[in-house]
Tab-separated table of C-alpha atoms and ligand atoms in Angstrom:
chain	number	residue	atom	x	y	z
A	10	UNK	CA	-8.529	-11.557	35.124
A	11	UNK	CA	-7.175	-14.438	36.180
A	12	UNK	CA	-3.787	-15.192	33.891
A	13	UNK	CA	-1.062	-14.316	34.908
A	14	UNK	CA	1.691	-12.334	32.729
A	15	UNK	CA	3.970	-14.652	32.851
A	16	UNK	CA	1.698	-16.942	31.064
A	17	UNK	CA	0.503	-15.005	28.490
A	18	UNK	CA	2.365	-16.096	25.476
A	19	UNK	CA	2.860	-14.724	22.376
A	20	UNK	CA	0.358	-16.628	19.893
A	21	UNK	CA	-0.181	-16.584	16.675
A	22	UNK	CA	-3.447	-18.488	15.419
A	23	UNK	CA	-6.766	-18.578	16.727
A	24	UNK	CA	-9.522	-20.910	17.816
A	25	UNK	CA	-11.972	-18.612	16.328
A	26	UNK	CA	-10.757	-19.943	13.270
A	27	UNK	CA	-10.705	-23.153	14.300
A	28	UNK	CA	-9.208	-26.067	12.563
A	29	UNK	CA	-11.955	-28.912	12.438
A	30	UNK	CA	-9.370	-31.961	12.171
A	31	UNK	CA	-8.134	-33.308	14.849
A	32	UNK	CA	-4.624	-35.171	14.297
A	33	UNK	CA	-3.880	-36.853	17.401
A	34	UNK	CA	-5.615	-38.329	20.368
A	35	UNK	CA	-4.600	-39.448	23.836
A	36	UNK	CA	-5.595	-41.957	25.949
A	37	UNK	CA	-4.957	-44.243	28.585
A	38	UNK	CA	-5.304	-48.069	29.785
A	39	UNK	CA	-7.315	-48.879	32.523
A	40	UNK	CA	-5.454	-49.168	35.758
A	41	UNK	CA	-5.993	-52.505	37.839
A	42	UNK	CA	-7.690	-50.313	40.154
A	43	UNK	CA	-10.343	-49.314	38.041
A	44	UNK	CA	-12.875	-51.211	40.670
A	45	UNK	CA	-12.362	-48.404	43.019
A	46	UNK	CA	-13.045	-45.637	40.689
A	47	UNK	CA	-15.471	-42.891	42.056
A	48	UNK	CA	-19.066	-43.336	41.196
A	49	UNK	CA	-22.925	-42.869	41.446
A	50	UNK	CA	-23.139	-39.469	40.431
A	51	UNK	CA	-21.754	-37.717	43.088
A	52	UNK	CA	-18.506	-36.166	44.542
A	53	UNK	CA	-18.871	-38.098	47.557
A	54	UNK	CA	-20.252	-41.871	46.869
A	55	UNK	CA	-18.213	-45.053	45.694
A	56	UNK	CA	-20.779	-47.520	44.142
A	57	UNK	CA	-20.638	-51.008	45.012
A	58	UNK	CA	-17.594	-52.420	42.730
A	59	UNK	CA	-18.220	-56.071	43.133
A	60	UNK	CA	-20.100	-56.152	39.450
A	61	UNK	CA	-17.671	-54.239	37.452
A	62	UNK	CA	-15.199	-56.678	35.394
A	63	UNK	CA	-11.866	-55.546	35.166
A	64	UNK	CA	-11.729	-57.974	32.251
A	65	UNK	CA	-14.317	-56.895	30.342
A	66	UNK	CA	-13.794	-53.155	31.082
A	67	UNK	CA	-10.018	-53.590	29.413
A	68	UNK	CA	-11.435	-55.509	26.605
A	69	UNK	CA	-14.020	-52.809	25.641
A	70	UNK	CA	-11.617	-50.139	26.062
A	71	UNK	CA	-9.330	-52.147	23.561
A	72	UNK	CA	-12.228	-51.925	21.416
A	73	UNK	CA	-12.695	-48.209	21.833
A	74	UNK	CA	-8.946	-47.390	21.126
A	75	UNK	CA	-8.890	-49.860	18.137
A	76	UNK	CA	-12.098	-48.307	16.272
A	77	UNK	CA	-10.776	-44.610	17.845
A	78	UNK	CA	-7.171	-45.281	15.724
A	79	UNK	CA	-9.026	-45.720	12.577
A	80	UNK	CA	-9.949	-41.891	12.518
A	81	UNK	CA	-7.110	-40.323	13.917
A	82	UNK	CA	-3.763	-41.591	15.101
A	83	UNK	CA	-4.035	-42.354	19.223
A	84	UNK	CA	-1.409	-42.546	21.968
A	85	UNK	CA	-2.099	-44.713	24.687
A	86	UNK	CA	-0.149	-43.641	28.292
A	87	UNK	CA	0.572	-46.651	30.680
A	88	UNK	CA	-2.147	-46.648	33.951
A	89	UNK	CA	-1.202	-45.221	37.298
A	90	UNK	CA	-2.131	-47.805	39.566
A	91	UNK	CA	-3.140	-45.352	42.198
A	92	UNK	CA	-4.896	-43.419	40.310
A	93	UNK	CA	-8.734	-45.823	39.710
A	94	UNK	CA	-10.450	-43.319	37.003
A	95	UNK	CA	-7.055	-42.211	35.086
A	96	UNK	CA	-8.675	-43.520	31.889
A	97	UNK	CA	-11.112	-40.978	31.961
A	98	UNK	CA	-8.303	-38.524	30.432
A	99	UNK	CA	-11.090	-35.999	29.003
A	100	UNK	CA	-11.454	-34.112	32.370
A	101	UNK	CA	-7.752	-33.632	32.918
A	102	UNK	CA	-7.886	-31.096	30.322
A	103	UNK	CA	-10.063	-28.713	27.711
A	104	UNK	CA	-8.186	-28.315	24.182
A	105	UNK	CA	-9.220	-26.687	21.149
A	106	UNK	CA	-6.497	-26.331	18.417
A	107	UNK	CA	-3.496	-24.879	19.870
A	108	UNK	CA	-4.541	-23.928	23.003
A	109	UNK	CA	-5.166	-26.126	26.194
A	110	UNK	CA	-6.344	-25.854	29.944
A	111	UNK	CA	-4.815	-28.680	31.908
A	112	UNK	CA	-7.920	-28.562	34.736
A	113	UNK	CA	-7.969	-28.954	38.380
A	114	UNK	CA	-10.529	-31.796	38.602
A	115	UNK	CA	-13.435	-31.572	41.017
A	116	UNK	CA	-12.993	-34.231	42.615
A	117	UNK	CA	-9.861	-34.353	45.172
A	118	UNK	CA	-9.643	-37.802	43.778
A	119	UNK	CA	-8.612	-37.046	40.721
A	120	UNK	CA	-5.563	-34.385	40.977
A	121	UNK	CA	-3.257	-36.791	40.857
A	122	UNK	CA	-4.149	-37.867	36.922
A	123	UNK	CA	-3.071	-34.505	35.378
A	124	UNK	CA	0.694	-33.883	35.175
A	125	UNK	CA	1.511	-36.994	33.015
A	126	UNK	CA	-0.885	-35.449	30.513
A	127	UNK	CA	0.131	-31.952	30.913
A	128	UNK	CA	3.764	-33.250	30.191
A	129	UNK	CA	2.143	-35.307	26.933
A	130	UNK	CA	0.835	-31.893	26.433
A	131	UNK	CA	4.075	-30.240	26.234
A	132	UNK	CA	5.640	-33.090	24.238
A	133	UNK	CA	3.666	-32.966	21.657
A	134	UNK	CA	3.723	-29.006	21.346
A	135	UNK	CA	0.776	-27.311	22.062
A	136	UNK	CA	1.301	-23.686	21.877
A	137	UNK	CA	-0.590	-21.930	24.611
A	138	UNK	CA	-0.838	-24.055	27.973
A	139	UNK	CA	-2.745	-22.808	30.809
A	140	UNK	CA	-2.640	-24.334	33.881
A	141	UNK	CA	-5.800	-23.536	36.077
A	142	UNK	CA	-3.762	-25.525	39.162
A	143	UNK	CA	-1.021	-22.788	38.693
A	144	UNK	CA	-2.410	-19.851	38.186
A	145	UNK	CA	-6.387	-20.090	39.518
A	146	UNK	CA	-5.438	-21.642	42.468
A	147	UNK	CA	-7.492	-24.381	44.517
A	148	UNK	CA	-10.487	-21.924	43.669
A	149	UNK	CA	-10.893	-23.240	40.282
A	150	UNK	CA	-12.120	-26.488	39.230
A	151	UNK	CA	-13.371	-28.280	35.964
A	152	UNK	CA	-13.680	-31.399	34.319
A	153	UNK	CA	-13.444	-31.404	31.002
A	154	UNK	CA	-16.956	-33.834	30.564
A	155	UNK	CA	-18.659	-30.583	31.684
A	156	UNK	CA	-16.834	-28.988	28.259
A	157	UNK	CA	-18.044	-28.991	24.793
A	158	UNK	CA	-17.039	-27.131	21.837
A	159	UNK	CA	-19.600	-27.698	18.992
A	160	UNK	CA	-16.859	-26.067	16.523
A	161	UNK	CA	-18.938	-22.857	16.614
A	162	UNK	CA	-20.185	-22.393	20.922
A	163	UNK	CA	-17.559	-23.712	24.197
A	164	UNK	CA	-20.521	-24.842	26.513
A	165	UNK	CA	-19.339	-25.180	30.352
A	166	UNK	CA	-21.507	-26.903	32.285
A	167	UNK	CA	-21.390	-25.687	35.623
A	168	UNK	CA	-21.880	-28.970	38.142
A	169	UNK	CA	-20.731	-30.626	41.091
A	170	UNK	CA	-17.000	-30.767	39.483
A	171	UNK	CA	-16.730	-27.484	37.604
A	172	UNK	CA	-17.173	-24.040	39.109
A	173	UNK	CA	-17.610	-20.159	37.939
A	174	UNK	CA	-14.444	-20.177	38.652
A	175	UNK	CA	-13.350	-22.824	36.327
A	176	UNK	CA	-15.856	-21.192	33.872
A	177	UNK	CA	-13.918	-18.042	33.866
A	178	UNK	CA	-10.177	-19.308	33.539
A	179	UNK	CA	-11.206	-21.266	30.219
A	180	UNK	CA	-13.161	-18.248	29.420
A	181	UNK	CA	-10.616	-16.345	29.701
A	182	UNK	CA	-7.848	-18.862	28.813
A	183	UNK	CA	-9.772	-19.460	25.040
A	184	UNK	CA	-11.025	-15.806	24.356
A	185	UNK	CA	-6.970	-14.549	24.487
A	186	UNK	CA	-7.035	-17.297	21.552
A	187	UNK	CA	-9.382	-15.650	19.347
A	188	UNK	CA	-12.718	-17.342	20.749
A	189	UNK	CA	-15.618	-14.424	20.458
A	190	UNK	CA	-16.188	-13.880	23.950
A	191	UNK	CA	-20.013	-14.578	23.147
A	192	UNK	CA	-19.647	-18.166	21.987
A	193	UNK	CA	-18.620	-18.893	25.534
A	194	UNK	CA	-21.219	-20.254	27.291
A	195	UNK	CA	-21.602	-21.041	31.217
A	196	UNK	CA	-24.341	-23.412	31.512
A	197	UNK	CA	-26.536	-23.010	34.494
A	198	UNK	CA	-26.236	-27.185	36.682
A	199	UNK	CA	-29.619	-27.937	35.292
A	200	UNK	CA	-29.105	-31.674	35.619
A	201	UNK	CA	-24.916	-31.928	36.116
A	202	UNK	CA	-24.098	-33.117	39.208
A	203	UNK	CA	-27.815	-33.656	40.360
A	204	UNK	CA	-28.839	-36.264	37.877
A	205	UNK	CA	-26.538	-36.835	35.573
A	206	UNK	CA	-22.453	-36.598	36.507
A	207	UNK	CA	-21.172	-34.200	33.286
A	208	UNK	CA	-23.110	-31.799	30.762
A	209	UNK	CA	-21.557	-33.857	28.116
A	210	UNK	CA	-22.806	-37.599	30.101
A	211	UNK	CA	-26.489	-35.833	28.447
A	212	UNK	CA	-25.230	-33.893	25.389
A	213	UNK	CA	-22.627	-34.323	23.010
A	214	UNK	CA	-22.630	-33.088	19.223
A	215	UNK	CA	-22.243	-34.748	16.024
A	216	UNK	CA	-21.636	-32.061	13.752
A	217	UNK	CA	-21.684	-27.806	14.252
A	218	UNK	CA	-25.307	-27.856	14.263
A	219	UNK	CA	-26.598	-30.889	15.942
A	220	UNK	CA	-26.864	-32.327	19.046
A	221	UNK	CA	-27.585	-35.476	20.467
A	222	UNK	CA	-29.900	-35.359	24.058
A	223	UNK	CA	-31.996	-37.536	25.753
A	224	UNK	CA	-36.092	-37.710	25.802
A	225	UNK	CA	-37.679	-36.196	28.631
A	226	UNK	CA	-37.479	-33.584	31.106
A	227	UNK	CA	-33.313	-33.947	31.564
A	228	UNK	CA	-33.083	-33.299	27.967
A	229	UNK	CA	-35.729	-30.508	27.701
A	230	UNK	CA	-33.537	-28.626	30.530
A	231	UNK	CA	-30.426	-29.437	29.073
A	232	UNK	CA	-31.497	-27.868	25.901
A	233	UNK	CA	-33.084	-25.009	27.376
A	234	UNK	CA	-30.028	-24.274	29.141
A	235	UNK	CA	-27.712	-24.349	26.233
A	236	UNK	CA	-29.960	-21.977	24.323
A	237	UNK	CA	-29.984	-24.600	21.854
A	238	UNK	CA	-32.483	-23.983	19.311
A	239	UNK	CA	-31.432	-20.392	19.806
A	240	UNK	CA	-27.869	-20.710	18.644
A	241	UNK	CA	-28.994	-22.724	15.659
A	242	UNK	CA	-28.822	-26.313	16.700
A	243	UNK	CA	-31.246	-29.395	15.783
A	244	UNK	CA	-30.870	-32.195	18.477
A	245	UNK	CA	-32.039	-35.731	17.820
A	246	UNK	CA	-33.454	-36.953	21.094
A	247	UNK	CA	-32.835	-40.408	22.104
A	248	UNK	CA	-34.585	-42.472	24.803
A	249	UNK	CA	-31.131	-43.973	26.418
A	250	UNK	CA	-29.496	-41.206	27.721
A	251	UNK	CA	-25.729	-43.072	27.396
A	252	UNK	CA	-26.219	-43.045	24.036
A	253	UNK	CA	-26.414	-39.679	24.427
A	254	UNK	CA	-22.572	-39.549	24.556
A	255	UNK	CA	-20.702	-39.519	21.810
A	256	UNK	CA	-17.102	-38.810	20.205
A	257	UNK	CA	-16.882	-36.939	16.627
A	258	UNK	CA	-13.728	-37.261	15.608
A	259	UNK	CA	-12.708	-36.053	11.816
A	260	UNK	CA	-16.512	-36.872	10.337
A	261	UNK	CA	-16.827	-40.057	12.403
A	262	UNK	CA	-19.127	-40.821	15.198
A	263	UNK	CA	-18.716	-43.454	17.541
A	264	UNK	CA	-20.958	-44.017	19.291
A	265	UNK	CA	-22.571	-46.007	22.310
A	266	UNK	CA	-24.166	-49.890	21.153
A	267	UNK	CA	-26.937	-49.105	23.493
A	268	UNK	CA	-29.520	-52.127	23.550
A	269	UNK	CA	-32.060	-49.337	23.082
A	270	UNK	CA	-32.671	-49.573	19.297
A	271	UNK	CA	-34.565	-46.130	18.980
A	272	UNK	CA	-31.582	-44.504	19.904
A	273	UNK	CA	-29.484	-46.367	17.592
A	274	UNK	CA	-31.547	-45.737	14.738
A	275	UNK	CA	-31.733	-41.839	15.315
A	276	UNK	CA	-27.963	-41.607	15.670
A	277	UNK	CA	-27.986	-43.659	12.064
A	278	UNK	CA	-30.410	-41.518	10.512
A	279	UNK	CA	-28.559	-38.693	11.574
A	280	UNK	CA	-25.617	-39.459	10.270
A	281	UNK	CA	-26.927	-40.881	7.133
A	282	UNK	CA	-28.028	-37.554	6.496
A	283	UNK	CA	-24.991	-35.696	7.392
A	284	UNK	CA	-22.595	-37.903	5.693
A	285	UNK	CA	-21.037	-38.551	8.746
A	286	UNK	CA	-19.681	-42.431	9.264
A	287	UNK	CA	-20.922	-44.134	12.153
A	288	UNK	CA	-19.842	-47.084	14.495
A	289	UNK	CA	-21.321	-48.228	17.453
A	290	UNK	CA	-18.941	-49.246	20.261
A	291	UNK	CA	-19.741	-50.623	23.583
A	292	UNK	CA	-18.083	-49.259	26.596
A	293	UNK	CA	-21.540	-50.190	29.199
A	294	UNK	CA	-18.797	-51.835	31.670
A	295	UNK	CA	-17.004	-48.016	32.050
A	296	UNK	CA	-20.807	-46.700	32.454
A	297	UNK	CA	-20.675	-48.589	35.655
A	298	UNK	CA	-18.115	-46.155	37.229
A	299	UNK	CA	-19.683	-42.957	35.173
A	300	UNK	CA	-17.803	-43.172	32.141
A	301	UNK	CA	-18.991	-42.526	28.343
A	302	UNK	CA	-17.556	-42.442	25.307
A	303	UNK	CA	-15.714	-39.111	25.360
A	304	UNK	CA	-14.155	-39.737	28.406
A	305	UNK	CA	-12.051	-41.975	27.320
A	306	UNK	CA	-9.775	-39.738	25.153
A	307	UNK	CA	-8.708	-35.979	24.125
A	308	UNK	CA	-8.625	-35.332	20.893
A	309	UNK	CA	-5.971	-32.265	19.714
A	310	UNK	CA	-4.948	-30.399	16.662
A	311	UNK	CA	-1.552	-30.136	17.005
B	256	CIR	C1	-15.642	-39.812	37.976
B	256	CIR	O1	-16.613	-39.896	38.723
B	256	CIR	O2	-14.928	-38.829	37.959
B	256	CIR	C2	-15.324	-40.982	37.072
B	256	CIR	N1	-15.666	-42.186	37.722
B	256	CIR	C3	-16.060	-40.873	35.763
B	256	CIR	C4	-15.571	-39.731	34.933
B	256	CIR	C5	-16.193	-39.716	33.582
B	256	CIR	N2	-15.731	-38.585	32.861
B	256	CIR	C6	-16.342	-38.057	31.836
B	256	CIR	O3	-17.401	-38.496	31.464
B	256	CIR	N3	-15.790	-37.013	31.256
């Protein structure tokens, strides 16, 4: 058990039951040092950063916040210069409803990106707030792109960034919040962290039951390992594996304007038949430096 009692506050409502509308995202502009954000894949590697356009990056963020704030309203916190990836918010913590994890990001990079949002956290009112710094200690790590709740399974991918360790705190952390212990799922690092950076930079839903994964063998593992057809879940395979990320957010998809138009007609089939709306918004200049689409924010019920 990993909690402490101290932390273990009184709550009253439950993610079991959990609310599907989300009323308030965060998010944050690119810092000017986004050209020295960590990439290729790995814990250890910078890419080359002479092709990435700070310019461009900020302008397709811009984008992404402006089609983001027609679903749900979205705070944007200033950069931290020192801080190159701190507009990849999502892995600084895991939320669902009233309860949040602030995380303790795999890669040493990265620590320094989570107390502004754990304070935003605690501004805005979220009930139960575990810390995984505080109370797992430097055992513990997890980025939140290895985290998705489908609204009925918490999937943690287990990968080069997030641990058993970090596995168990949110297990433990969302369970105490009414989450049936066996709809919390540790996902063996089938492709995280080897091919692919995040579970959720190969699968991401749209809806409770479906999921979006790439063609081919990354998406046959990724799908195996979920236990997806198992737990009840169609997934709509799509060649380009960015497209592969997506945000729901209150029966809206936005997702990637990949130039692969097979993918882009699945996801609009998809949601055609769900009733879900769709836009497609390009973020391929964040892709250079590992980022998706659902890196970009955190999206609460508060
Ligand atoms: C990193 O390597 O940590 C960042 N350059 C990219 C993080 C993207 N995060 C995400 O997809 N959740």
């Amino acid at each position: 058990m990993m909690l402490s009692r101290q932390t273990r506050r009184a709550y009253t409502t439950s993610v079991g039951a959990s609310r599907s509308r989300h009323t308030v995202a965060i998010t944050r502009e690119i810092p000017g040092s986004f050209i020295n954000a960590v990439a290729a894949h790995s814990a250890n590697q910078v890419s080359d950063v002479s092709d990435v356009s700070l310019a461009l990056a900020r302008k397709q963020h811009h984008d992404y916040l402006s089609n983001l704030r027609k679903h749900i309203p979205t705070i944007c916190l200033p950069p931290i210069e020192c801080q190159p990836d701190c507009l990849f918010v999502e892995d600084t913590v895991v939320a669902i409803d009233d309860t949040a994890v602030i995380t303790q990001p795999g890669h040493l990079s990265r620590r320094g990106e989570v107390d502004s949002i754990k304070t935003m956290l605690l501004q805005l009112g979220i009930a139960n707030v575990y810390d995984m710094r505080e109370i797992a200690g430097e055992g513990a790590t997890c980025d939140g792109g290895d985290v998705m709740f489908t609204g009925r399974h918490l999937f943690v991918g287990i990968s080069a960034r997030t641990n058993n360790d970090g596995f168990e705190f949110l297990s433990d952390a969302f369970a105490r919040h009414g989450l049936a212990a066996d709809s919390i799922i540790s996902v063996p690092p089938v492709a995280a962290g080897k091919e692919i950076l995040h579970l959720k930079s190969a699968v991401t839903h749209i809806d409770k039951h479906t999921l979006l994964a790439p063609t081919g063998s990354i998406g046959d593992t990724v799908l195996e390992a979920l236990g997806a057809a198992e737990r009840g879940y169609e997934a709509i395979r799509l060649p380009d594996i960015l497209s592969c990320n997506a945000v729901a957010v209150n029966g809206h998809i936005l997702a990637q304007a990949s130039k692969c138009e097979i993918s882009k007609y699945r996801i609009e089939q998809a949601c055609n038949k769900r009733n879900l709306g769709l836009t497609f918004v390009d973020t391929s200049e964040l892709a250079k430096k590992d980022g998706a689409l659902t890196c970009c924010s955190v999206l609460l019920s508060v």
